[in-house]
Amino acid sequence: MKITIIGTGYVGLPTGAGLASLGHDVTCVDCVKDTIETLKAGKVTLYEKGLEELLTSGMTSGHLHFTCSIEKEVVRGAQVIIIAVGTPENLRTGEADLSYLFAAVEQVAKKLEGPAVVAIKSTVPVGTGDEVERFIRKTNPRVQAEIISLPEFLREGYAVHDFFHPKRIVVGTQSEKVRSLIREMYAPLSPAPKMLFVSRRSSELIKYASNAFLAMKIHYINEMADLCEAAGANIHEVSRGMGADTRIGSAFLQPGPGYGGSCFPKDTKALLHMARKHGINLSLVRSTILGNEERRKLMAIKILKSVEDIQRPRIAIWGLAFKEGTDDCRESPAIGIIQYIITHSAATVVAYDPKAMQNAHKLLGDSIKYASNKEAAAQGADMLVILTGWDDFISPDLKKLKMIMNTSRIMDLRFTMSLTGSSF
Ligand code: UDX
């Protein structure tokens, strides 16, 4: 099958490389020239486990191609055109910014000649499919495009794994013909994934409803962690006990410094905005958003409180990415916490992350120091804070730390969730 994917970010690239490995003829398009040049040279533009190997094999087999602009030949003959561009948060209103999406759709509408399925993989508010349909009709009335919703549930850090083992594939279309085309597109996946065919609007909403629910679950366990700390209970035992009930489930009950990333923070806000437009009050989603934002400040205050006896404390941070397995620092709790610390105290921050140093530097610049490894970050520090759950940070060597740190205190906000900054 000939497939075109527009957008080579954390969703588009693993999807494109994955579909090529299923034997489809895939062309990935991105308007950023540097990105395409790098990809053409066989190098990855973002860190994702297994992606580089997948790219190399796709290019070697001749199934995977890259190009900079949506030219006629890119869409000619394509049976499916997948749009996977970003829909970032509009910082003023909280709604999803659809400008990249419509810019891509406009190009497709202008260049498309034959019939094609345009699958919207970008996370878009309910009703966007209808808008895109109207827009295409207006831009080029001759075009026969079937607009469907094909939301993405890949997790960063596990995107390649999730592509090959999806929990479900949601397809929003009423057309039987299109349903079988999408079935055919994923047919080589083994075991066969669960396919869920729903209306386009339901499909658009499934993505937001899922992400907001998971965000709520995290916020709930974080509130329980605070209660456990105050009441002398152990949050991990509580979480295990809750998760053992299959109606609750154990996933997403890991307490921490709050959720981050390119999806949960933006999608919860966009959902709230969307609901407001429809006159619906999503009180749980609203308090999740507020609680999660507040949590960064709360964690930063706890850190500062643990070193309040030191005049100019040196704080070592392990982890800058929003979670383990990725170099992505978008909406990372670590970044928010560090920003609070450096603006509200005289502390010096020295940070280390195995993959996210470059991206963190783009956000924090030279306001903190960067160490070349975890020991170098801890050297001479008064306190060590673990903010990303990289495997390498599990069970730190306390003996070694005691030798190299100035005053040995640790606050682990990922694995043990010890909030108080205990000395060791
Ligand atoms: C999420 C969804 O899981 C995915 O289906 C969707 O396509 C995109 O958004 P992602 O943002 O990659 O994926 O990360 P995820 O693993 O879901 O974690 C999101 C945030 O929640 C991270 O900051 C993570 O550290 C945090 N988290 C997750 C917790 O704090 N506790 C948990 O138990 C799980």
Short mmCIF file of C-alpha atoms and ligand atoms in Angstrom, two decimals:
data_model
loop_
_atom_site.label_atom_id
_atom_site.label_comp_id
_atom_site.label_asym_id
_atom_site.label_seq_id
_atom_site.Cartn_x
_atom_site.Cartn_y
_atom_site.Cartn_z
CA MET A 1 0.00 0.00 0.00
CA LYS A 2 1.28 3.49 -0.79
CA ILE A 3 1.17 5.71 2.29
CA THR A 4 2.22 9.32 2.85
CA ILE A 5 2.84 10.62 6.37
CA ILE A 6 3.00 14.33 7.05
CA GLY A 7 4.99 15.25 10.17
CA THR A 8 8.07 13.38 11.37
CA GLY A 9 7.85 14.00 15.11
CA TYR A 10 7.48 11.56 18.00
CA VAL A 11 4.32 10.14 16.37
CA GLY A 12 4.90 10.46 12.62
CA LEU A 13 8.39 9.01 12.51
CA PRO A 14 7.82 5.77 14.48
CA THR A 15 4.52 5.30 12.63
CA GLY A 16 6.16 5.81 9.24
CA ALA A 17 9.08 3.53 10.00
CA GLY A 18 6.70 0.93 11.48
CA LEU A 19 4.38 0.94 8.47
CA ALA A 20 7.39 0.62 6.13
CA SER A 21 8.53 -2.42 8.07
CA LEU A 22 5.10 -3.97 7.46
CA GLY A 23 5.92 -3.82 3.74
CA HIS A 24 4.10 -0.63 2.78
CA ASP A 25 5.64 2.01 0.56
CA VAL A 26 5.91 4.98 2.91
CA THR A 27 6.94 8.57 2.25
CA CYS A 28 7.47 10.80 5.27
CA VAL A 29 7.15 14.53 4.72
CA ASP A 30 8.34 17.33 6.97
CA CYS A 31 8.72 21.01 6.18
CA VAL A 32 11.88 21.31 8.32
CA LYS A 33 14.72 20.80 5.82
CA ASP A 34 17.35 19.87 8.45
CA THR A 35 15.11 17.14 9.81
CA ILE A 36 14.65 15.57 6.37
CA GLU A 37 18.37 15.84 5.53
CA THR A 38 19.26 14.11 8.80
CA LEU A 39 16.70 11.36 8.23
CA LYS A 40 17.84 10.87 4.64
CA ALA A 41 21.36 10.34 6.00
CA GLY A 42 19.93 7.48 8.09
CA LYS A 43 20.17 9.34 11.40
CA VAL A 44 17.37 9.79 13.90
CA THR A 45 16.17 13.26 14.87
CA LEU A 46 14.78 12.19 18.25
CA TYR A 47 15.63 9.51 20.77
CA GLU A 48 13.31 6.53 20.71
CA LYS A 49 14.43 3.00 21.54
CA GLY A 50 14.73 0.83 18.40
CA LEU A 51 13.85 3.66 16.01
CA GLU A 52 17.24 4.03 14.35
CA GLU A 53 17.33 0.31 13.49
CA LEU A 54 13.80 0.50 12.10
CA LEU A 55 14.70 3.52 9.96
CA THR A 56 17.81 1.83 8.62
CA SER A 57 15.96 -1.32 7.65
CA GLY A 58 13.12 0.67 6.06
CA MET A 59 15.55 2.68 3.96
CA THR A 60 17.63 -0.36 3.02
CA SER A 61 14.55 -2.26 1.89
CA GLY A 62 13.50 0.76 -0.20
CA HIS A 63 10.14 1.03 1.57
CA LEU A 64 10.84 4.25 3.45
CA HIS A 65 11.42 7.65 1.83
CA PHE A 66 11.75 11.21 3.09
CA THR A 67 10.97 14.50 1.45
CA CYS A 68 10.59 18.15 2.33
CA SER A 69 7.46 19.30 0.65
CA ILE A 70 4.06 17.96 -0.26
CA GLU A 71 4.54 17.83 -4.02
CA LYS A 72 2.12 16.20 -6.45
CA GLU A 73 4.22 13.03 -6.69
CA VAL A 74 4.17 12.66 -2.91
CA VAL A 75 0.39 12.37 -2.78
CA ARG A 76 -0.15 10.90 -6.26
CA GLY A 77 -1.29 7.31 -5.92
CA ALA A 78 -1.20 7.42 -2.11
CA GLN A 79 -4.10 5.37 -0.79
CA VAL A 80 -3.71 6.75 2.71
CA ILE A 81 -2.34 10.16 3.68
CA ILE A 82 -1.69 10.28 7.41
CA ILE A 83 -1.45 13.68 9.06
CA ALA A 84 0.71 13.56 12.17
CA VAL A 85 1.68 17.19 12.69
CA GLY A 86 1.73 18.84 16.09
CA THR A 87 -1.35 20.46 17.62
CA PRO A 88 0.35 22.44 20.38
CA GLU A 89 -1.41 24.30 23.13
CA ASN A 90 -2.54 27.82 22.38
CA LEU A 91 -0.91 29.42 25.41
CA ARG A 92 -3.54 32.15 25.62
CA THR A 93 -6.67 29.98 25.56
CA GLY A 94 -5.51 26.42 26.29
CA GLU A 95 -7.21 25.09 23.15
CA ALA A 96 -5.41 23.04 20.49
CA ASP A 97 -3.66 25.13 17.87
CA LEU A 98 -4.69 23.64 14.52
CA SER A 99 -2.64 25.90 12.27
CA TYR A 100 -0.08 23.19 11.34
CA LEU A 101 -2.89 20.76 10.67
CA PHE A 102 -4.74 23.09 8.31
CA ALA A 103 -1.50 24.14 6.58
CA ALA A 104 -0.87 20.45 5.80
CA VAL A 105 -4.48 19.82 4.78
CA GLU A 106 -4.38 22.81 2.42
CA GLN A 107 -1.29 21.44 0.67
CA VAL A 108 -2.86 18.01 0.35
CA ALA A 109 -6.11 19.48 -1.02
CA LYS A 110 -4.18 21.47 -3.64
CA LYS A 111 -1.98 18.57 -4.77
CA LEU A 112 -4.37 15.62 -4.57
CA GLU A 113 -5.64 14.32 -7.90
CA GLY A 114 -7.13 10.88 -7.38
CA PRO A 115 -9.26 9.63 -4.48
CA ALA A 116 -7.53 9.09 -1.13
CA VAL A 117 -8.16 8.56 2.54
CA VAL A 118 -6.87 11.41 4.70
CA ALA A 119 -6.32 10.02 8.19
CA ILE A 120 -5.96 12.54 11.01
CA LYS A 121 -3.53 11.08 13.53
CA SER A 122 -2.78 14.41 15.20
CA THR A 123 -4.79 14.89 18.39
CA VAL A 124 -7.63 17.21 17.39
CA PRO A 125 -10.78 18.50 19.09
CA VAL A 126 -14.06 16.78 18.41
CA GLY A 127 -15.56 18.03 15.15
CA THR A 128 -12.21 18.79 13.47
CA GLY A 129 -12.79 16.03 10.90
CA ASP A 130 -15.97 17.83 9.81
CA GLU A 131 -14.09 21.13 9.55
CA VAL A 132 -11.30 19.53 7.52
CA GLU A 133 -13.87 18.00 5.18
CA ARG A 134 -15.49 21.40 4.57
CA PHE A 135 -12.09 23.05 4.15
CA ILE A 136 -10.94 20.54 1.54
CA ARG A 137 -14.20 20.86 -0.38
CA LYS A 138 -13.78 24.64 -0.44
CA THR A 139 -10.10 24.52 -1.40
CA ASN A 140 -10.49 21.98 -4.18
CA PRO A 141 -14.04 20.85 -4.99
CA ARG A 142 -12.74 18.15 -7.38
CA VAL A 143 -10.91 16.26 -4.67
CA GLN A 144 -12.36 12.95 -3.50
CA ALA A 145 -10.92 12.69 -0.04
CA GLU A 146 -12.38 10.57 2.73
CA ILE A 147 -11.47 12.18 6.05
CA ILE A 148 -11.09 9.78 8.94
CA SER A 149 -9.87 9.98 12.51
CA LEU A 150 -7.05 7.57 13.38
CA PRO A 151 -5.81 8.66 16.81
CA GLU A 152 -2.42 7.64 18.11
CA PHE A 153 -1.77 6.04 21.48
CA LEU A 154 2.02 5.55 21.23
CA ARG A 155 3.94 6.29 24.41
CA GLU A 156 7.22 8.12 24.03
CA GLY A 157 10.12 5.88 24.90
CA TYR A 158 8.07 2.83 23.90
CA ALA A 159 6.77 4.10 20.56
CA VAL A 160 8.35 1.34 18.48
CA HIS A 161 7.10 -1.35 20.84
CA ASP A 162 3.63 0.23 20.96
CA PHE A 163 3.46 0.44 17.16
CA PHE A 164 3.91 -3.33 16.88
CA HIS A 165 1.78 -4.17 19.93
CA PRO A 166 -1.04 -1.65 20.05
CA LYS A 167 -3.63 -2.10 22.80
CA ARG A 168 -6.24 -1.06 20.25
CA ILE A 169 -6.50 0.74 16.94
CA VAL A 170 -9.34 3.23 16.90
CA VAL A 171 -10.72 4.18 13.50
CA GLY A 172 -13.29 6.94 13.14
CA THR A 173 -15.24 6.51 9.92
CA GLN A 174 -18.65 5.24 8.84
CA SER A 175 -17.37 4.04 5.46
CA GLU A 176 -17.15 0.27 5.18
CA LYS A 177 -14.70 0.61 2.27
CA VAL A 178 -12.34 2.76 4.32
CA ARG A 179 -12.61 0.41 7.30
CA SER A 180 -11.36 -2.48 5.20
CA LEU A 181 -8.54 -0.35 3.78
CA ILE A 182 -7.32 0.49 7.31
CA ARG A 183 -7.75 -3.15 8.33
CA GLU A 184 -5.53 -4.07 5.36
CA MET A 185 -2.96 -1.44 6.38
CA TYR A 186 -2.50 -3.04 9.81
CA ALA A 187 -3.08 -6.65 8.64
CA PRO A 188 0.62 -7.64 8.77
CA LEU A 189 0.72 -6.91 12.53
CA SER A 190 0.92 -10.08 14.57
CA PRO A 191 -0.86 -10.77 16.83
CA ALA A 192 -3.75 -9.06 15.07
CA PRO A 193 -4.58 -5.86 16.94
CA LYS A 194 -7.99 -5.10 18.36
CA MET A 195 -9.67 -2.77 15.85
CA LEU A 196 -12.36 -0.46 17.10
CA PHE A 197 -14.54 1.14 14.43
CA VAL A 198 -16.53 4.11 15.65
CA SER A 199 -17.87 7.41 14.38
CA ARG A 200 -15.35 10.12 13.56
CA ARG A 201 -16.43 12.31 16.45
CA SER A 202 -16.26 9.46 18.95
CA SER A 203 -12.80 8.58 17.71
CA GLU A 204 -11.60 12.17 18.15
CA LEU A 205 -12.94 12.19 21.68
CA ILE A 206 -11.57 8.74 22.65
CA LYS A 207 -8.05 10.12 22.47
CA TYR A 208 -8.75 13.08 24.78
CA ALA A 209 -10.94 11.07 27.14
CA SER A 210 -8.21 8.41 27.49
CA ASN A 211 -5.38 10.84 28.10
CA ALA A 212 -7.38 12.90 30.59
CA PHE A 213 -8.43 9.76 32.46
CA LEU A 214 -4.82 8.59 32.79
CA ALA A 215 -3.76 12.07 33.89
CA MET A 216 -6.52 12.00 36.52
CA LYS A 217 -5.35 8.62 37.76
CA ILE A 218 -1.82 9.98 38.21
CA HIS A 219 -3.09 13.08 39.97
CA TYR A 220 -5.19 10.91 42.27
CA ILE A 221 -2.26 8.69 43.29
CA ASN A 222 -0.11 11.78 43.82
CA GLU A 223 -2.69 13.20 46.20
CA MET A 224 -2.77 9.83 47.98
CA ALA A 225 1.04 9.99 48.23
CA ASP A 226 0.76 13.31 50.05
CA LEU A 227 -1.84 11.85 52.38
CA CYS A 228 0.30 8.75 53.02
CA GLU A 229 3.27 10.93 53.88
CA ALA A 230 1.21 12.98 56.33
CA ALA A 231 -0.54 9.96 57.83
CA GLY A 232 2.46 7.62 58.07
CA ALA A 233 1.25 5.13 55.44
CA ASN A 234 3.28 3.80 52.52
CA ILE A 235 2.05 4.96 49.12
CA HIS A 236 3.56 1.97 47.31
CA GLU A 237 1.66 -0.43 49.50
CA VAL A 238 -1.50 1.59 49.02
CA SER A 239 -0.94 1.72 45.26
CA ARG A 240 -0.32 -2.06 45.14
CA GLY A 241 -3.43 -2.71 47.15
CA MET A 242 -5.56 -0.51 44.92
CA GLY A 243 -4.09 -1.86 41.68
CA ALA A 244 -4.82 -5.46 42.67
CA ASP A 245 -8.48 -4.69 42.09
CA THR A 246 -8.88 -5.30 38.35
CA ARG A 247 -11.63 -2.67 38.25
CA ILE A 248 -8.94 -0.13 39.16
CA GLY A 249 -5.86 -1.71 37.53
CA SER A 250 -2.26 -1.19 38.57
CA ALA A 251 -1.11 0.92 35.61
CA PHE A 252 -0.64 4.66 36.09
CA LEU A 253 -0.64 4.41 39.86
CA GLN A 254 3.03 5.32 40.22
CA PRO A 255 3.31 8.51 42.28
CA GLY A 256 5.82 11.13 41.24
CA PRO A 257 6.48 14.81 40.61
CA GLY A 258 3.40 15.10 38.39
CA TYR A 259 2.72 14.18 34.79
CA GLY A 260 4.42 15.99 31.92
CA GLY A 261 5.19 15.52 28.25
CA SER A 262 3.71 16.69 25.02
CA CYS A 263 0.30 15.06 25.54
CA PHE A 264 -1.26 14.98 29.02
CA PRO A 265 -0.75 18.66 29.95
CA LYS A 266 -1.91 19.95 26.57
CA ASP A 267 -4.69 17.43 25.99
CA THR A 268 -6.31 17.95 29.40
CA LYS A 269 -6.39 21.69 28.80
CA ALA A 270 -7.73 21.29 25.27
CA LEU A 271 -10.43 18.91 26.55
CA LEU A 272 -11.49 21.40 29.19
CA HIS A 273 -11.67 24.15 26.60
CA MET A 274 -13.64 21.91 24.24
CA ALA A 275 -16.13 20.96 26.96
CA ARG A 276 -16.60 24.60 27.95
CA LYS A 277 -17.46 25.43 24.34
CA HIS A 278 -20.16 22.75 24.51
CA GLY A 279 -21.42 24.06 27.85
CA ILE A 280 -20.11 21.09 29.83
CA ASN A 281 -18.25 21.40 33.11
CA LEU A 282 -15.47 18.81 33.50
CA SER A 283 -14.71 19.41 37.15
CA LEU A 284 -12.42 16.37 37.57
CA VAL A 285 -10.30 17.37 34.60
CA ARG A 286 -10.10 20.96 35.84
CA SER A 287 -8.87 19.99 39.29
CA THR A 288 -6.39 17.51 37.75
CA ILE A 289 -4.86 20.31 35.67
CA LEU A 290 -4.65 22.69 38.61
CA GLY A 291 -3.37 20.02 40.98
CA ASN A 292 -0.67 18.87 38.56
CA GLU A 293 0.54 22.43 37.96
CA GLU A 294 0.57 23.11 41.69
CA ARG A 295 2.54 19.91 42.30
CA ARG A 296 5.73 21.22 40.70
CA LYS A 297 5.74 24.19 43.04
CA LEU A 298 4.92 21.92 45.98
CA MET A 299 7.82 19.59 45.15
CA ALA A 300 10.23 22.49 44.68
CA ILE A 301 9.20 23.92 48.05
CA LYS A 302 9.78 20.54 49.71
CA ILE A 303 13.25 20.36 48.15
CA LEU A 304 14.13 23.86 49.32
CA LYS A 305 12.80 23.14 52.79
CA SER A 306 15.16 20.17 53.07
CA VAL A 307 18.16 22.42 52.54
CA GLU A 308 16.93 25.54 54.33
CA ASP A 309 19.71 25.24 56.90
CA ILE A 310 22.32 25.76 54.15
CA GLN A 311 22.90 29.27 52.86
CA ARG A 312 23.76 28.60 49.23
CA PRO A 313 22.95 24.95 48.77
CA ARG A 314 24.19 22.97 45.81
CA ILE A 315 21.41 20.74 44.55
CA ALA A 316 22.13 17.80 42.26
CA ILE A 317 19.34 16.77 39.92
CA TRP A 318 19.23 13.36 38.28
CA GLY A 319 16.83 13.44 35.36
CA LEU A 320 15.54 16.24 33.14
CA ALA A 321 13.30 14.41 30.63
CA PHE A 322 9.58 14.26 31.41
CA LYS A 323 9.94 10.52 31.90
CA GLU A 324 12.47 7.76 31.31
CA GLY A 325 13.19 6.44 27.82
CA THR A 326 12.97 9.77 26.03
CA ASP A 327 15.00 12.93 25.41
CA ASP A 328 11.79 14.98 25.45
CA CYS A 329 11.67 17.79 28.02
CA ARG A 330 8.37 19.32 26.98
CA GLU A 331 6.34 20.11 30.10
CA SER A 332 8.82 18.07 32.10
CA PRO A 333 8.19 18.32 35.86
CA ALA A 334 11.98 18.41 36.29
CA ILE A 335 12.21 21.61 34.25
CA GLY A 336 9.36 23.28 36.16
CA ILE A 337 10.82 22.28 39.52
CA ILE A 338 14.30 23.53 38.60
CA GLN A 339 12.88 26.81 37.31
CA TYR A 340 11.11 27.33 40.63
CA ILE A 341 14.25 26.52 42.62
CA ILE A 342 16.50 28.89 40.72
CA THR A 343 14.05 31.78 40.77
CA HIS A 344 13.09 31.41 44.45
CA SER A 345 16.39 30.59 46.13
CA ALA A 346 20.13 31.11 46.09
CA ALA A 347 20.69 27.42 45.31
CA THR A 348 22.99 26.23 42.54
CA VAL A 349 21.57 23.40 40.46
CA VAL A 350 23.79 20.82 38.76
CA ALA A 351 21.88 18.41 36.55
CA TYR A 352 22.45 15.23 34.60
CA ASP A 353 20.23 13.23 32.25
CA PRO A 354 21.42 10.37 30.03
CA LYS A 355 19.52 11.59 26.94
CA ALA A 356 17.86 14.95 27.53
CA MET A 357 20.75 17.36 28.19
CA GLN A 358 20.48 19.10 24.82
CA ASN A 359 16.73 19.60 25.00
CA ALA A 360 16.96 20.75 28.61
CA HIS A 361 19.60 23.29 27.66
CA LYS A 362 17.18 24.78 25.11
CA LEU A 363 14.75 25.46 27.98
CA LEU A 364 17.06 26.28 30.88
CA GLY A 365 20.07 27.74 29.05
CA ASP A 366 22.98 28.52 31.34
CA SER A 367 20.82 29.12 34.40
CA ILE A 368 22.03 25.76 35.79
CA LYS A 369 25.20 23.69 35.51
CA TYR A 370 25.25 20.48 33.47
CA ALA A 371 27.27 17.45 34.55
CA SER A 372 28.65 14.80 32.24
CA ASN A 373 27.49 11.90 34.41
CA LYS A 374 25.45 11.24 37.54
CA GLU A 375 28.46 11.12 39.89
CA ALA A 376 29.77 14.43 38.56
CA ALA A 377 26.37 15.99 39.28
CA ALA A 378 26.39 14.69 42.86
CA GLN A 379 29.98 15.77 43.53
CA GLY A 380 30.00 18.37 46.30
CA ALA A 381 26.19 18.56 46.39
CA ASP A 382 24.19 19.17 49.55
CA MET A 383 21.22 17.31 48.26
CA LEU A 384 20.40 14.87 45.46
CA VAL A 385 16.96 14.87 43.85
CA ILE A 386 15.82 12.14 41.44
CA LEU A 387 13.31 13.61 38.99
CA THR A 388 13.22 11.14 36.07
CA GLY A 389 12.79 7.39 36.43
CA TRP A 390 15.76 6.21 34.35
CA ASP A 391 16.85 2.65 35.27
CA ASP A 392 20.32 3.95 35.94
CA PHE A 393 18.99 6.03 38.85
CA ILE A 394 17.31 3.13 40.70
CA SER A 395 18.95 2.27 44.02
CA PRO A 396 21.82 4.78 44.01
CA ASP A 397 25.09 3.68 45.55
CA LEU A 398 24.66 5.49 48.88
CA LYS A 399 28.17 4.63 50.12
CA LYS A 400 29.72 6.26 47.08
CA LEU A 401 27.38 9.24 47.28
CA LYS A 402 28.23 9.77 50.92
CA MET A 403 31.87 10.06 49.95
CA ILE A 404 31.41 12.55 47.14
CA MET A 405 28.53 14.70 48.41
CA ASN A 406 28.95 17.63 50.75
CA THR A 407 25.98 16.84 52.99
CA SER A 408 24.25 13.62 52.04
CA ARG A 409 20.53 14.10 51.64
CA ILE A 410 18.37 12.53 49.02
CA MET A 411 14.88 13.08 47.74
CA ASP A 412 13.66 10.44 45.33
CA LEU A 413 10.51 11.62 43.57
CA ARG A 414 10.31 8.68 41.18
CA PHE A 415 11.04 5.26 42.69
CA THR A 416 10.61 5.36 46.44
CA MET A 417 8.77 8.68 46.51
CA SER A 418 10.54 9.76 49.65
CA LEU A 419 9.41 13.33 49.84
CA THR A 420 11.12 14.49 52.96
CA GLY A 421 14.70 14.65 51.77
CA SER A 422 16.13 12.14 54.17
CA SER A 423 19.77 12.15 55.21
CA PHE A 424 21.75 8.95 54.79
C1 UDX B 1 0.82 9.48 26.75
C2 UDX B 1 -0.16 8.29 26.59
O1 UDX B 1 0.23 7.24 27.49
C3 UDX B 1 -0.16 7.80 25.16
O2 UDX B 1 -1.12 6.77 25.00
C4 UDX B 1 -0.51 8.98 24.24
O3 UDX B 1 -0.45 8.60 22.90
C5 UDX B 1 0.45 10.13 24.46
O4 UDX B 1 0.45 10.51 25.84
P1 UDX B 1 3.45 9.77 26.95
O5 UDX B 1 3.18 11.23 27.09
O6 UDX B 1 4.51 9.32 26.04
O7 UDX B 1 2.12 9.00 26.50
O8 UDX B 1 3.83 9.24 28.42
P2 UDX B 1 3.19 8.34 29.56
O9 UDX B 1 4.00 7.14 29.72
O10 UDX B 1 1.75 8.16 29.40
O11 UDX B 1 3.47 9.29 30.83
C6 UDX B 1 2.96 10.61 30.89
C7 UDX B 1 3.43 11.29 32.15
O12 UDX B 1 2.83 10.69 33.29
C8 UDX B 1 4.93 11.21 32.41
O13 UDX B 1 5.38 12.44 32.92
C9 UDX B 1 5.08 10.09 33.42
O14 UDX B 1 6.24 10.19 34.20
C10 UDX B 1 3.82 10.31 34.23
N1 UDX B 1 3.35 9.10 34.93
C11 UDX B 1 2.93 8.01 34.22
C12 UDX B 1 3.30 9.08 36.34
O15 UDX B 1 3.68 10.06 36.99
N2 UDX B 1 2.82 7.98 36.97
C13 UDX B 1 2.37 6.88 36.28
O16 UDX B 1 1.95 5.92 36.94
C14 UDX B 1 2.44 6.89 34.87
#
